[in-house]
Every structure is written in structure tokens, then in C-alpha cells.
Coordinates of C-alpha atoms in Angstrom, one line a residue:
M15 CA 22.5 86.6 -59.1
D16 CA 18.7 84.1 -59.2
A17 CA 18.8 81.3 -61.4
Q18 CA 16.3 83.3 -63.2
S19 CA 19.5 85.9 -64.4
R20 CA 22.3 83.6 -64.6
G21 CA 24.3 82.8 -68.0
R22 CA 21.7 85.4 -69.4
A23 CA 24.2 88.1 -71.2
D24 CA 22.2 91.7 -72.5
E25 CA 19.1 89.8 -72.1
I26 CA 19.6 86.9 -74.5
D27 CA 18.6 83.7 -74.4
P28 CA 21.4 81.2 -75.5
A29 CA 18.4 78.9 -76.5
D30 CA 17.3 81.8 -79.7
Q31 CA 21.2 82.2 -80.8
W32 CA 21.7 79.8 -82.5
V33 CA 19.9 80.1 -86.4
L34 CA 19.5 77.1 -89.2
N35 CA 20.2 78.2 -92.2
P36 CA 18.4 76.6 -94.2
R37 CA 20.5 77.5 -97.5
T38 CA 23.5 75.9 -96.1
G39 CA 21.7 73.2 -93.9
N40 CA 23.9 74.2 -90.4
Y41 CA 23.9 76.5 -87.7
E42 CA 25.0 80.0 -86.8
L43 CA 25.6 82.3 -84.3
R44 CA 23.3 84.8 -84.0
L45 CA 23.8 87.5 -81.1
A46 CA 21.3 90.2 -82.1
D47 CA 21.1 92.1 -84.9
S48 CA 23.0 94.6 -83.9
A49 CA 25.7 92.1 -82.8
A50 CA 25.8 90.4 -86.2
Q51 CA 26.8 93.4 -87.6
A52 CA 29.2 93.9 -86.2
R53 CA 30.8 90.3 -85.5
P54 CA 31.7 88.0 -87.6
K55 CA 29.3 85.2 -88.3
V56 CA 30.5 82.2 -86.9
T57 CA 29.2 78.9 -88.7
A58 CA 29.6 75.3 -86.5
P59 CA 31.8 74.0 -88.4
R60 CA 32.1 69.4 -89.2
R61 CA 34.1 68.1 -86.3
S62 CA 37.4 66.6 -87.9
S63 CA 39.1 63.7 -86.5
S64 CA 41.7 65.0 -84.4
A65 CA 39.3 67.0 -83.1
P66 CA 38.2 66.8 -79.2
S67 CA 34.7 65.2 -78.5
A68 CA 31.8 67.4 -78.0
P69 CA 29.7 67.7 -74.3
T70 CA 27.1 65.5 -74.7
A71 CA 23.4 65.7 -72.5
P72 CA 24.7 68.0 -68.9
S73 CA 22.4 65.9 -66.9
P74 CA 20.3 63.5 -66.7
G75 CA 17.2 65.8 -67.7
V76 CA 18.5 67.3 -71.2
P77 CA 19.3 64.2 -73.7
R78 CA 21.8 63.1 -75.1
P79 CA 21.9 62.1 -79.4
R80 CA 21.1 58.8 -80.8
R81 CA 23.2 56.9 -82.1
G82 CA 24.3 57.0 -85.4
D83 CA 23.6 60.7 -85.5
P84 CA 26.2 62.5 -87.9
P85 CA 28.5 66.0 -86.5
P86 CA 26.0 69.3 -87.5
G87 CA 25.9 69.8 -90.8
G88 CA 27.0 66.4 -91.5
R89 CA 25.1 64.5 -93.9
R90 CA 24.3 60.4 -94.0
G91 CA 25.8 58.4 -96.7
G92 CA 23.6 56.7 -99.5
R93 CA 21.8 59.9 -100.0
S94 CA 18.9 60.0 -103.2
R95 CA 18.5 62.5 -105.7
K96 CA 14.3 63.0 -104.3
D97 CA 16.1 64.5 -100.7
A98 CA 18.2 67.7 -102.3
G99 CA 14.7 69.5 -102.6
G100 CA 15.0 72.7 -100.1
G101 CA 11.8 72.1 -98.4
G102 CA 13.3 68.0 -97.9
R103 CA 16.6 68.9 -97.5
R104 CA 15.5 71.6 -94.7
K105 CA 13.2 69.5 -93.0
K106 CA 15.8 66.7 -92.8
A107 CA 18.9 68.7 -91.7
L108 CA 16.7 69.9 -88.9
V109 CA 15.7 66.5 -88.3
I110 CA 19.2 65.5 -88.5
T111 CA 20.5 67.9 -86.4
G112 CA 18.1 68.3 -83.7
G113 CA 19.3 64.6 -83.3
V114 CA 22.4 65.3 -81.5
V115 CA 23.0 67.9 -77.9
A116 CA 22.4 71.2 -77.7
F117 CA 26.4 71.6 -77.4
L118 CA 27.5 69.7 -80.1
L119 CA 26.2 71.7 -82.5
V120 CA 29.4 74.4 -82.7
G121 CA 31.5 71.6 -83.1
G122 CA 35.1 72.1 -82.3
S123 CA 34.4 76.0 -83.0
V124 CA 35.3 79.0 -80.1
A125 CA 32.2 79.7 -79.6
G126 CA 31.3 76.2 -78.9
Y127 CA 34.2 76.2 -76.2
L128 CA 32.7 79.6 -75.6
Y129 CA 29.2 78.3 -74.8
Y130 CA 30.2 74.7 -72.9
D131 CA 32.3 77.6 -70.5
H132 CA 29.1 79.1 -70.1
L133 CA 27.3 76.0 -68.9
N134 CA 30.0 75.3 -66.6
G135 CA 29.9 78.4 -65.6
N136 CA 25.7 78.2 -64.6
L137 CA 26.3 75.1 -61.8
S138 CA 27.3 75.7 -58.2
V139 CA 28.8 73.6 -57.3
T140 CA 29.3 71.9 -53.6
D141 CA 32.5 70.1 -51.3
V142 CA 30.7 67.7 -49.3
A143 CA 33.2 67.7 -47.4
G144 CA 33.7 63.3 -47.8
A145 CA 29.9 62.5 -47.8
G146 CA 30.4 61.1 -50.8
T147 CA 31.9 58.5 -52.7
G148 CA 33.4 61.2 -55.5
G149 CA 33.0 59.1 -58.3
F150 CA 30.9 55.7 -59.5
K151 CA 32.3 52.9 -61.1
K152 CA 31.4 52.1 -64.3
D153 CA 31.2 48.2 -63.6
Q154 CA 29.2 49.4 -60.0
P155 CA 25.8 50.8 -59.1
I156 CA 25.3 54.1 -59.3
N157 CA 23.3 56.5 -56.3
I158 CA 22.5 59.8 -56.8
L159 CA 20.7 61.9 -54.4
V160 CA 18.1 64.5 -56.1
I161 CA 17.3 67.2 -53.3
G162 CA 14.3 69.8 -54.2
T163 CA 14.6 73.0 -51.3
D164 CA 11.9 74.7 -50.6
K165 CA 13.4 78.0 -50.6
R166 CA 12.2 80.8 -52.1
T167 CA 14.5 82.4 -54.2
G168 CA 12.9 83.7 -56.9
A169 CA 10.0 85.6 -58.8
G170 CA 7.1 84.5 -57.4
N171 CA 8.3 82.1 -54.9
E172 CA 6.8 84.0 -51.7
N173 CA 3.7 83.0 -52.7
Y174 CA 5.0 78.9 -51.7
G175 CA 4.5 78.7 -47.4
D176 CA 7.3 80.4 -45.6
K177 CA 8.8 82.8 -47.8
D178 CA 11.5 82.9 -45.5
S179 CA 12.9 79.7 -45.6
V180 CA 16.3 78.6 -45.2
G181 CA 16.1 75.9 -47.6
H182 CA 15.5 72.6 -46.5
A183 CA 14.9 68.9 -48.3
D184 CA 11.6 69.5 -49.1
T185 CA 11.5 66.8 -52.1
T186 CA 14.4 63.8 -51.9
I187 CA 14.7 61.0 -53.9
L188 CA 17.6 58.4 -53.8
F189 CA 18.0 57.3 -57.4
H190 CA 19.7 54.2 -57.8
V191 CA 21.1 53.3 -61.5
S192 CA 21.5 49.4 -61.4
K193 CA 25.2 47.9 -62.3
D194 CA 23.9 46.1 -65.8
R195 CA 22.5 50.2 -66.2
T196 CA 19.2 48.7 -67.5
N197 CA 16.9 49.9 -64.5
A198 CA 16.7 51.9 -62.2
T199 CA 14.9 53.1 -58.9
A200 CA 14.0 56.5 -57.4
L201 CA 13.3 56.2 -54.1
S202 CA 11.0 58.6 -52.6
I203 CA 12.3 59.8 -48.5
P204 CA 9.4 61.9 -46.7
R205 CA 10.2 65.1 -45.4
D206 CA 8.3 64.9 -42.1
L207 CA 10.3 61.6 -41.9
I208 CA 11.6 61.4 -37.7
T209 CA 15.3 60.0 -38.1
N210 CA 18.8 61.1 -36.7
I211 CA 20.9 63.4 -38.3
P212 CA 24.3 62.5 -37.5
A213 CA 27.4 64.8 -36.9
C214 CA 28.4 66.8 -40.1
P215 CA 31.1 68.5 -41.4
T216 CA 30.6 71.2 -43.7
K217 CA 33.5 73.1 -45.8
Q218 CA 32.7 77.1 -45.2
P219 CA 33.9 79.8 -47.7
D220 CA 37.3 80.6 -46.5
G221 CA 38.5 76.6 -46.8
S222 CA 38.0 75.3 -43.0
T223 CA 35.6 72.6 -41.9
K224 CA 33.5 72.9 -39.1
T225 CA 31.4 69.9 -37.5
I226 CA 27.6 70.3 -36.9
A227 CA 26.8 68.1 -33.6
P228 CA 24.5 65.1 -34.3
S229 CA 20.5 65.4 -34.4
K230 CA 18.3 62.9 -32.8
G231 CA 14.5 62.4 -34.0
T232 CA 13.9 65.2 -35.4
R233 CA 12.5 65.8 -38.9
F234 CA 14.6 64.7 -42.1
N235 CA 14.0 67.8 -43.8
T236 CA 16.0 69.4 -41.2
S237 CA 19.7 68.0 -42.8
L238 CA 19.4 70.4 -45.1
G239 CA 19.5 74.2 -44.9
Q240 CA 19.2 73.7 -41.3
E241 CA 22.1 75.2 -38.5
G242 CA 24.1 75.8 -41.7
R243 CA 24.2 72.3 -43.1
D244 CA 24.7 71.8 -46.9
A245 CA 23.5 68.7 -48.8
G246 CA 26.9 66.7 -47.8
C247 CA 24.6 66.3 -44.2
T248 CA 21.3 65.1 -46.0
M249 CA 23.7 62.3 -48.5
R250 CA 25.1 60.9 -44.5
T251 CA 22.0 61.4 -43.2
V252 CA 20.6 59.2 -46.3
K253 CA 23.3 56.5 -45.9
E254 CA 22.5 55.7 -41.7
L255 CA 18.8 55.5 -43.1
T256 CA 19.3 53.3 -45.1
G257 CA 22.3 51.6 -45.1
I258 CA 23.2 52.8 -48.6
E259 CA 26.2 54.9 -50.5
V260 CA 25.6 58.2 -52.2
D261 CA 28.5 58.9 -54.9
H262 CA 26.5 62.0 -55.5
F263 CA 24.0 65.2 -55.0
M264 CA 21.9 66.9 -57.4
M265 CA 19.9 70.2 -55.4
A266 CA 17.3 72.2 -57.1
D267 CA 14.9 74.9 -55.8
F268 CA 11.6 76.2 -56.5
N269 CA 12.7 77.7 -60.2
A270 CA 14.0 74.1 -61.5
V271 CA 10.6 73.1 -61.6
K272 CA 9.1 76.3 -63.6
T273 CA 11.9 76.8 -65.6
L274 CA 12.6 72.7 -67.1
S275 CA 8.9 71.9 -67.5
T276 CA 8.4 75.9 -69.9
A277 CA 12.4 74.2 -71.8
V278 CA 10.1 70.9 -72.8
G279 CA 7.1 72.6 -73.7
G280 CA 5.0 71.7 -70.8
V281 CA 4.6 67.8 -68.6
P282 CA 1.8 66.1 -69.8
V283 CA -0.1 65.6 -66.8
C284 CA -4.0 63.7 -66.3
L285 CA -6.3 64.7 -63.5
A286 CA -9.0 61.9 -62.4
K287 CA -11.2 65.2 -60.3
P288 CA -10.8 68.9 -60.3
V289 CA -9.0 70.8 -58.2
N290 CA -9.0 73.8 -56.7
D291 CA -6.5 74.3 -54.0
E292 CA -7.4 78.1 -52.8
D293 CA -5.4 77.8 -49.3
G294 CA -2.1 76.2 -50.8
S295 CA -0.1 76.4 -53.6
H296 CA -3.9 78.2 -55.5
L297 CA -3.2 75.2 -57.8
K298 CA -7.1 75.3 -59.7
L299 CA -7.5 72.7 -62.5
D300 CA -10.4 70.9 -64.6
A301 CA -10.2 67.5 -64.2
G302 CA -9.2 65.6 -67.7
E303 CA -5.5 66.5 -69.5
H304 CA -3.1 69.5 -69.9
R305 CA -0.1 70.1 -70.7
L306 CA 1.3 72.8 -67.6
S307 CA 4.6 75.0 -66.8
G308 CA 6.2 77.8 -65.3
E309 CA 4.0 78.5 -62.6
E310 CA 1.3 76.3 -62.8
A311 CA 4.1 73.7 -63.3
L312 CA 5.3 74.5 -59.8
A313 CA 1.9 74.5 -58.2
F314 CA 0.7 71.5 -59.6
V315 CA 3.5 69.4 -57.3
R316 CA 3.5 71.6 -55.2
T317 CA -0.3 71.1 -53.9
R318 CA -0.8 69.6 -50.6
H319 CA -4.9 70.2 -51.0
G320 CA -6.2 68.6 -53.9
F321 CA -5.4 65.1 -53.7
G322 CA -5.8 62.0 -51.5
N323 CA -6.1 62.6 -47.8
N324 CA -4.0 66.4 -48.2
S325 CA -0.6 64.5 -47.1
D326 CA 2.2 65.5 -47.5
L327 CA 2.8 61.0 -49.2
D328 CA 0.1 61.9 -51.7
R329 CA 2.2 65.1 -52.5
I330 CA 5.0 62.2 -53.4
R331 CA 2.6 60.1 -55.7
I332 CA 1.4 63.5 -58.0
Q333 CA 5.2 64.7 -58.1
Q334 CA 6.6 60.8 -59.1
Q335 CA 3.9 61.2 -61.6
F336 CA 4.5 64.4 -62.6
L337 CA 9.0 63.2 -62.9
G338 CA 7.9 60.4 -64.4
S339 CA 5.7 62.2 -67.5
M340 CA 8.9 64.7 -67.8
M341 CA 11.0 61.6 -68.5
R342 CA 9.2 60.5 -71.1
E343 CA 8.8 63.9 -73.0
M344 CA 12.7 65.1 -72.3
K345 CA 13.1 61.5 -74.5
S346 CA 9.8 62.1 -76.9
K347 CA 11.0 62.7 -80.3
E348 CA 9.6 66.1 -80.4
T349 CA 12.5 67.2 -77.7
L350 CA 14.9 64.8 -79.6
T351 CA 14.5 66.4 -83.5
S352 CA 14.4 70.0 -81.5
P353 CA 17.9 71.8 -81.5
K354 CA 16.4 75.0 -79.1
K355 CA 14.6 73.1 -77.0
F356 CA 17.8 71.0 -76.4
L357 CA 19.8 74.4 -75.4
S358 CA 17.0 76.0 -73.5
L359 CA 17.5 72.4 -71.5
A360 CA 20.7 73.4 -71.4
E361 CA 20.3 77.0 -69.3
A362 CA 17.3 75.7 -67.2
A363 CA 19.0 72.6 -66.3
T364 CA 22.6 73.8 -65.6
K365 CA 20.8 77.0 -64.0
S366 CA 19.1 75.7 -60.9
L367 CA 21.2 72.8 -60.5
G368 CA 23.6 72.4 -57.6
V369 CA 26.1 69.6 -57.8
D370 CA 29.1 67.9 -56.0
S371 CA 32.4 68.6 -56.3
G372 CA 32.8 64.5 -57.5
I373 CA 30.3 66.1 -60.8
G374 CA 30.9 69.9 -60.4
S375 CA 31.6 70.1 -64.4
I376 CA 29.5 69.9 -67.0
G377 CA 32.7 67.1 -68.9
K378 CA 31.5 65.2 -65.5
L379 CA 27.8 66.0 -65.7
T380 CA 28.2 64.0 -69.7
D381 CA 30.0 61.2 -68.4
L382 CA 27.5 59.9 -66.1
A383 CA 24.9 61.5 -68.8
G384 CA 26.5 58.7 -70.2
E385 CA 25.6 56.3 -68.1
L386 CA 21.9 56.4 -67.5
K387 CA 21.1 57.0 -71.5
G388 CA 20.5 53.7 -71.6
I389 CA 17.7 53.0 -69.5
D390 CA 14.3 53.4 -70.5
T391 CA 11.4 55.0 -68.9
K392 CA 9.2 51.4 -68.4
N393 CA 12.6 50.2 -66.4
I394 CA 12.0 52.9 -63.9
T395 CA 10.3 52.2 -60.4
F396 CA 9.3 55.1 -58.7
T397 CA 8.4 54.1 -55.0
T398 CA 8.6 55.4 -51.5
L399 CA 10.6 54.6 -48.5
P400 CA 7.6 53.3 -45.8
V401 CA 6.4 54.6 -43.6
L402 CA 3.4 54.4 -39.9
D403 CA 1.8 57.4 -38.5
N404 CA 4.5 58.2 -35.7
P405 CA 3.6 57.0 -32.9
A406 CA 4.7 59.4 -29.9
E407 CA 2.2 61.4 -31.8
P408 CA -2.1 62.5 -29.8
E409 CA -4.5 60.8 -32.2
G410 CA -5.9 63.1 -34.5
N411 CA -2.5 65.3 -34.2
K412 CA -0.4 63.5 -36.3
A413 CA 2.2 65.8 -38.1
T414 CA 4.9 63.2 -38.5
V415 CA 6.2 59.7 -39.6
V416 CA 8.4 56.8 -38.8
V417 CA 10.1 53.9 -40.7
D418 CA 7.7 51.3 -41.1
R419 CA 10.4 48.2 -40.8
A420 CA 8.1 45.6 -41.8
L421 CA 8.0 47.5 -45.3
A422 CA 11.0 49.0 -45.6
D423 CA 14.0 46.5 -45.0
P424 CA 13.1 44.3 -47.9
L425 CA 12.9 47.1 -49.8
L426 CA 16.2 49.3 -48.5
Q427 CA 17.7 45.1 -48.7
M428 CA 16.5 45.1 -52.5
I429 CA 18.1 48.4 -53.1
R430 CA 20.9 47.6 -51.2
G431 CA 21.5 44.4 -53.5
D432 CA 20.9 45.9 -57.2
V433 CA 17.3 43.8 -57.7
S434 CA 15.2 45.5 -60.2
L435 CA 11.6 46.3 -59.2
T436 CA 10.2 46.8 -62.5
E437 CA 8.0 43.9 -63.6
V438 CA 9.5 44.5 -67.1
E439 CA 13.1 43.6 -65.4
K440 CA 11.8 40.0 -64.2
K441 CA 10.2 39.0 -66.6
E442 CA 13.1 39.2 -67.9
Q443 CA 14.5 36.9 -65.7
A444 CA 11.6 34.3 -65.4
A445 CA 14.1 31.9 -67.3
K446 CA 16.8 33.0 -65.2
E447 CA 14.9 32.0 -62.3
A448 CA 14.2 28.9 -63.4
A449 CA 17.7 28.1 -64.1
D450 CA 18.5 29.1 -61.0
A451 CA 16.5 26.7 -59.3
D452 CA 17.0 24.2 -61.2
A453 CA 21.1 24.8 -60.2
K454 CA 19.5 25.3 -56.3
A455 CA 18.8 21.5 -56.7
K456 CA 21.8 20.3 -58.6
Q457 CA 23.8 22.1 -55.7
D458 CA 21.6 20.1 -53.1
A459 CA 22.6 17.1 -53.6
L460 CA 26.2 18.2 -53.4
L461 CA 25.8 18.0 -49.6
Q462 CA 24.1 14.7 -50.3
G463 CA 27.2 12.4 -49.5
T464 CA 30.6 11.8 -47.0
R465 CA 33.1 14.6 -45.6
A466 CA 36.5 14.8 -44.6
A467 CA 38.1 15.5 -41.2
A468 CA 38.2 18.1 -40.8
A469 CA 43.0 17.6 -40.3
D470 CA 41.8 17.4 -44.1
V471 CA 40.1 19.8 -45.7
R472 CA 42.6 22.6 -47.7
V473 CA 41.1 26.0 -47.6
S474 CA 42.3 29.4 -48.9
I475 CA 40.1 31.9 -47.6
Y476 CA 39.5 35.8 -49.1
N477 CA 37.7 38.6 -47.9
G478 CA 35.6 39.8 -51.2
G479 CA 33.0 42.1 -49.2
G480 CA 32.6 41.5 -45.8
P481 CA 33.4 42.9 -42.5
K482 CA 36.9 44.1 -42.2
G483 CA 39.4 41.5 -41.6
S484 CA 36.6 39.1 -41.5
A485 CA 39.9 36.5 -43.3
S486 CA 41.7 37.2 -40.6
T487 CA 39.7 36.4 -37.8
T488 CA 38.1 33.3 -39.5
L489 CA 40.7 31.6 -39.5
N490 CA 41.9 32.4 -36.6
W491 CA 38.8 29.8 -35.2
L492 CA 38.7 27.3 -37.8
Q493 CA 42.5 26.2 -36.8
S494 CA 41.6 27.5 -32.8
S495 CA 38.2 25.9 -32.7
K496 CA 37.6 23.8 -35.6
G497 CA 40.8 21.8 -36.9
V498 CA 41.5 23.3 -40.3
Q499 CA 44.4 23.2 -39.6
K500 CA 45.4 23.7 -43.4
S501 CA 43.6 26.9 -44.4
S502 CA 45.1 29.7 -44.4
N503 CA 44.3 33.8 -45.0
V504 CA 45.6 35.3 -48.7
G505 CA 44.1 39.0 -48.1
N506 CA 40.7 40.7 -50.2
A507 CA 40.2 39.1 -52.5
P508 CA 41.1 40.4 -56.5
E509 CA 37.2 41.2 -57.0
K510 CA 33.5 42.0 -54.3
V511 CA 31.4 39.1 -54.5
G512 CA 27.8 39.5 -54.3
A513 CA 27.9 36.8 -51.8
T514 CA 30.0 34.4 -50.1
Q515 CA 31.2 31.7 -51.8
L516 CA 33.7 28.5 -51.4
E517 CA 34.7 27.2 -54.5
Y518 CA 36.6 23.5 -55.1
A519 CA 37.2 20.8 -57.5
P520 CA 34.6 17.9 -58.2
N521 CA 37.4 15.9 -56.4
Q522 CA 36.9 17.8 -53.1
A523 CA 33.5 17.3 -52.9
D524 CA 33.6 15.5 -49.1
Q525 CA 35.7 19.0 -48.2
A526 CA 33.7 21.7 -49.8
R527 CA 30.7 19.2 -47.1
A528 CA 32.6 19.3 -43.6
L529 CA 33.5 23.4 -44.6
A530 CA 30.0 23.7 -44.9
D531 CA 29.0 22.0 -42.0
I532 CA 31.5 23.8 -39.9
M533 CA 31.1 27.1 -41.7
G534 CA 27.3 27.1 -42.1
L535 CA 27.3 27.2 -45.3
P536 CA 24.1 27.1 -47.4
A537 CA 24.0 24.5 -51.1
T538 CA 23.4 27.3 -52.5
A539 CA 27.6 28.7 -51.5
L540 CA 29.1 25.9 -53.4
K541 CA 30.7 25.7 -56.7
V542 CA 32.0 22.8 -58.1
G543 CA 34.3 23.3 -60.8
T544 CA 35.4 21.1 -63.9
A545 CA 38.2 19.8 -63.5
D546 CA 39.9 18.1 -60.5
A547 CA 42.5 20.0 -58.5
S548 CA 45.7 18.4 -57.4
A549 CA 45.8 16.8 -54.0
K550 CA 48.0 20.2 -52.1
T551 CA 45.6 22.9 -54.1
P552 CA 43.5 24.1 -51.6
M553 CA 39.5 25.1 -51.8
K554 CA 38.7 29.1 -52.7
L555 CA 36.5 30.5 -49.9
T556 CA 35.7 33.9 -50.3
L557 CA 34.2 35.6 -48.1
G558 CA 31.0 38.5 -48.8
P559 CA 28.6 40.9 -48.2
D560 CA 26.3 38.4 -46.0
F561 CA 29.2 37.0 -44.1
Q562 CA 28.9 38.6 -40.6
Q563 CA 31.4 36.5 -38.2
P564 CA 32.4 32.9 -38.1
G565 CA 29.6 30.3 -36.4
A566 CA 27.3 32.9 -37.8
P567 CA 24.1 31.7 -40.2
L568 CA 25.4 34.3 -43.4
A569 CA 23.1 37.1 -44.3
A570 CA 19.5 36.7 -44.6
A571 CA 19.4 35.9 -48.9
V572 CA 18.2 39.2 -51.0
P573 CA 14.8 39.1 -51.8
Q574 CA 13.3 39.0 -55.3
Q575 CA 10.3 40.5 -54.3
L576 CA 8.6 43.3 -53.2
P577 CA 5.6 42.9 -50.3
E578 CA 2.1 43.6 -51.7
D579 CA 1.8 47.3 -49.6
V580 CA 4.6 49.4 -51.1
Q581 CA 3.9 51.7 -53.5
R582 CA 5.5 51.6 -56.3
A583 CA 4.9 53.1 -59.6
Q584 CA 6.9 52.7 -63.6
A585 CA 8.3 56.5 -65.1
D586 CA 6.3 55.5 -68.9
K587 CA 2.9 54.9 -67.2
A588 CA 0.3 57.9 -67.3
I589 CA -1.9 57.8 -64.3
C590 CA -4.4 60.0 -63.4
A591 CA -3.5 61.9 -60.4
K592 CA -6.9 61.0 -57.7

């Protein structure tokens, strides 16, 4: 069954099954006139304190309830008499109930459980054979790989390019959510990028695992579909390409664009000039503002002959603008107060969504949505992995690209270092940066003074994110080569650190300076405490991800600002496509 028909019973759209009863202010399940006569009416009950929590949004594409909204049919305290009239009461009930996610409307009822189970059945789940982390931690960044395939299943989709495509990675976005959940970066990876695809274990229908051989110097989009590669292969390719560990994937085909844009009531777009793509997507629109849904929305994100220089890189920019507009529409008041839109979005998202087993249920997607709900669109940045024309191809016939390391490396360092790309975040950090500069000046002053002899340096060594075995390697190096005999290897630190640091007491400053000289530690790595230590208390050296090997300079600090030539766009800003 294709994505158009999965989850639909007797051609009844679940978005139309729940209807507001103006007399009671509750939503009632009405499957059809004939079904209503054969079955008793089911009304969404108020949730008691002992009832299990109902799921919230199934994915970032389905908005969660706003804080403070009561359960369906509930009332806010202190309602005045003037609100008790029929018209005002109905309107208020709609606003209150509309602030709750679609399936929260059915509370703890049997119908609610059936609908929850129905949405689970919509999902397509893939075991990616360990390609992702399999989970995410609340105190760590989250990396989700969003894959749009060019598989032409579904009515009308055979008109777009290769109708027999096995489903390659046509649109790929690495969505990085910051550790503090205040901002996110959406990194687009060009499909025509020449890269290496690593060996890929894939789960077979019979439960066995088949390893697909690696491929060097090939297009990125063949990391999916080609030779039977699954989304796990694309995840492995992205990790090798960017150095970023991927937690989960979400995959959708052409139908997702059509159904989601329709469910939200159309996606607003702006065109700086008219478009008439007769050779590709057949998109024909006048200049100005439009609200696109269904086939027209798909044609907009698929066109390559309407904007820029007709390249895939220009199409990526158009897709980013469309996604930003869709995000704004989903967070709009018109969507948040419409139960029917909520239900339609839930249906559209789950029917068109493929995920890994780590988030392969509505409950798990709900947990993920809970981590994403607080991110404002002004703090979401779209960017594209910087690339250059492939130098191996002749001039005038450039069809592929290669990574532009001069621009890509700083960008990837910032994502790996969890640095926000949004101007809003940077303005908010201005005061912090000034304080950091002052702290650095004070740290530099700490390096001025006497040094203890190596034999008098006491230090305990921890590994807080460096290469495996770093603590023991450093201990051996300090004792055998540098005469720091009063050193010990404590093993792994209680928690990882962002960079190597040496913690010491004020009366250990001479030891800290000596060890900083021996290890090549910068002033920013020194962390002085407030109280003096006893004579035999060691300092604490924690090796971070910037540590490579003893004696080697620490890795360069994570850049805090992107090069000017790196493309970026904010999700909260509407831009007219050119």
C-alpha cells in the first residue's frame, strides 16, 4: 500500500473523524453517518491524574501543544459570566482544544488508543545495523539526518525525472540541535558531491546482515538505493564526510511534500520573477506571493530551470526557503488552533515518514519532539556544505562538485563544537564573549611567574574525550621523557569536557606553569580554583577532544564565526526566490 492510502479505513480521513460538539465543548468521534448509527458515540474524556500521558507531536513536522493548554473539554479557572454565552463558549472551546496535539484530543479513551496505534502503523521503520547512535541524550546535541528520496511512487510522481528510480538521496539535510536546545543548524549536502561511501552492513528481510562493499569517488546520492543501500549507508557516509555522529534518520519521498503542504493549508512562497519550467517540473507561476500545496508545492521544490543558474545548488536554496516557510506555517496561530490541521499533519507526517528503529514509534517521536519544541525559527539556520566544481571534469561540462575545504572545515568545526550560526544567538553572547576576553587576559597573567621543577609536579590525568588510551599514553610520556614522576592515570573523567583543561589551586600555580610548558597547554586551558590545596594534593589534567598526542599542540580552537562566503539563511525570514 502506498503512502497515499496507508492508514485510511473505508476512505474516511481520520482528520475528519473528530468533530466539535458546540453544546458540550467536547470532541466526538464520528466515523460516518452509517457508522454512527451502528456504533455508540465516543466522547474524548477529561484526563484524570492517574491516566497515562497521551502522546504529543509525532515529529518536528507536527506542532506540540502550547504550555498551559488544558485537556480536551477542560476549562481554565476563573471563567467570567460573559464567556458563558453560546457563541463565545464555542469559540473558546475551539481555541482551548485546538492548542492540544491531535491525538491528545482523544485523551485516555479506547478510541484514543486505537488512533495512537493507527499512527504507529503508518510509520515505516528500518533497522540501520548500528549506523546511528540509536538514541539521544538530554544533555548532549542531537543530530538527525533528514533524507528526501527521488523515488517516484504515488500518483503523478512518475512525471518527475527518472520514474524507475530506486530512491536515491536526492535531498539530504543534517539537522543539528544544540546541547541547550536553543538553536539548530540545518546543513544541506549536495546530491552531486563526489565522496567516498564506506562499507555498509544492511539488514535483510530474513534477519541476516549483508555488507555492501565501499565505493570511492562516487556521487553522494548513491549512498541510498544503489546496490541495495539503505538509509544507514547514508548515515555512515555523512559521518565519514563531516566527522559528525548521526543519531537518527527521517526519510520521506515526493508524497511528503504534497501531503504535508496540503495538510498545513498551503505553504507561502515569494517569487522575485515569474517562473515557467517547461522542461523539468512544469512549474508556472507569476512573480509575487503564492500559497502552494500538493502538486504545485512539489513542482516548486523540484524545479531546476526556474531560479539562479539552473543548478542543484540553487534548487537547494529554494528548498531551504520552502522548508523555512513550512516551519513558520506549522508554528502559526492558524495551525496551532486548528484541530483538523493537527490531525491532518499527524496523518500526513506518519504516512510519508520512514525512520530508524531508535525512533520507530509515536512514543519515541514524541520524546524527540519534546526536545525540539522550544527552538524558535529565528534560531534555526539553513546552510549548505561548501563545494567547488569538480576539477576532474572538463570546462563547460561540470556535472559534479567536490568539498571546498577552506570554507567547509570551519563550518563543520562549528557544528561539531555546537556553535550557533544564528545572528540572534551571537548578539545574546556578546556580553559572554567580553567576559571571556577578560578571563583570558587574567589567564595569560597566570603564566607569568616561577615554574616548579618537573619532579615536584603532582598531577592526576583523566581522559574526558580524547583518543582512546590518551591518559595512559600521556602518563608514560610524562614519567619516562619529562621526569614528572608524581603523576597518575585515573582513567575516564566523570563526564566529557569540551577542551583539555588543567585544574589547580592558587598555591599550585608554579606547578601549573611547569606542566603547561611541558604539555604545550594554552592559558585558556588553565582553570584556577579558589582555595589552596594540601601539599600532596595533585592537580587535575583532563584531556579533551582537542588533544591528539603528548607533546603535540592542541587542536585549533573552534571558530566562532563563519567565513563570509558560506551560504546561510534564517528560518524566520521570508526571502523571494530569484
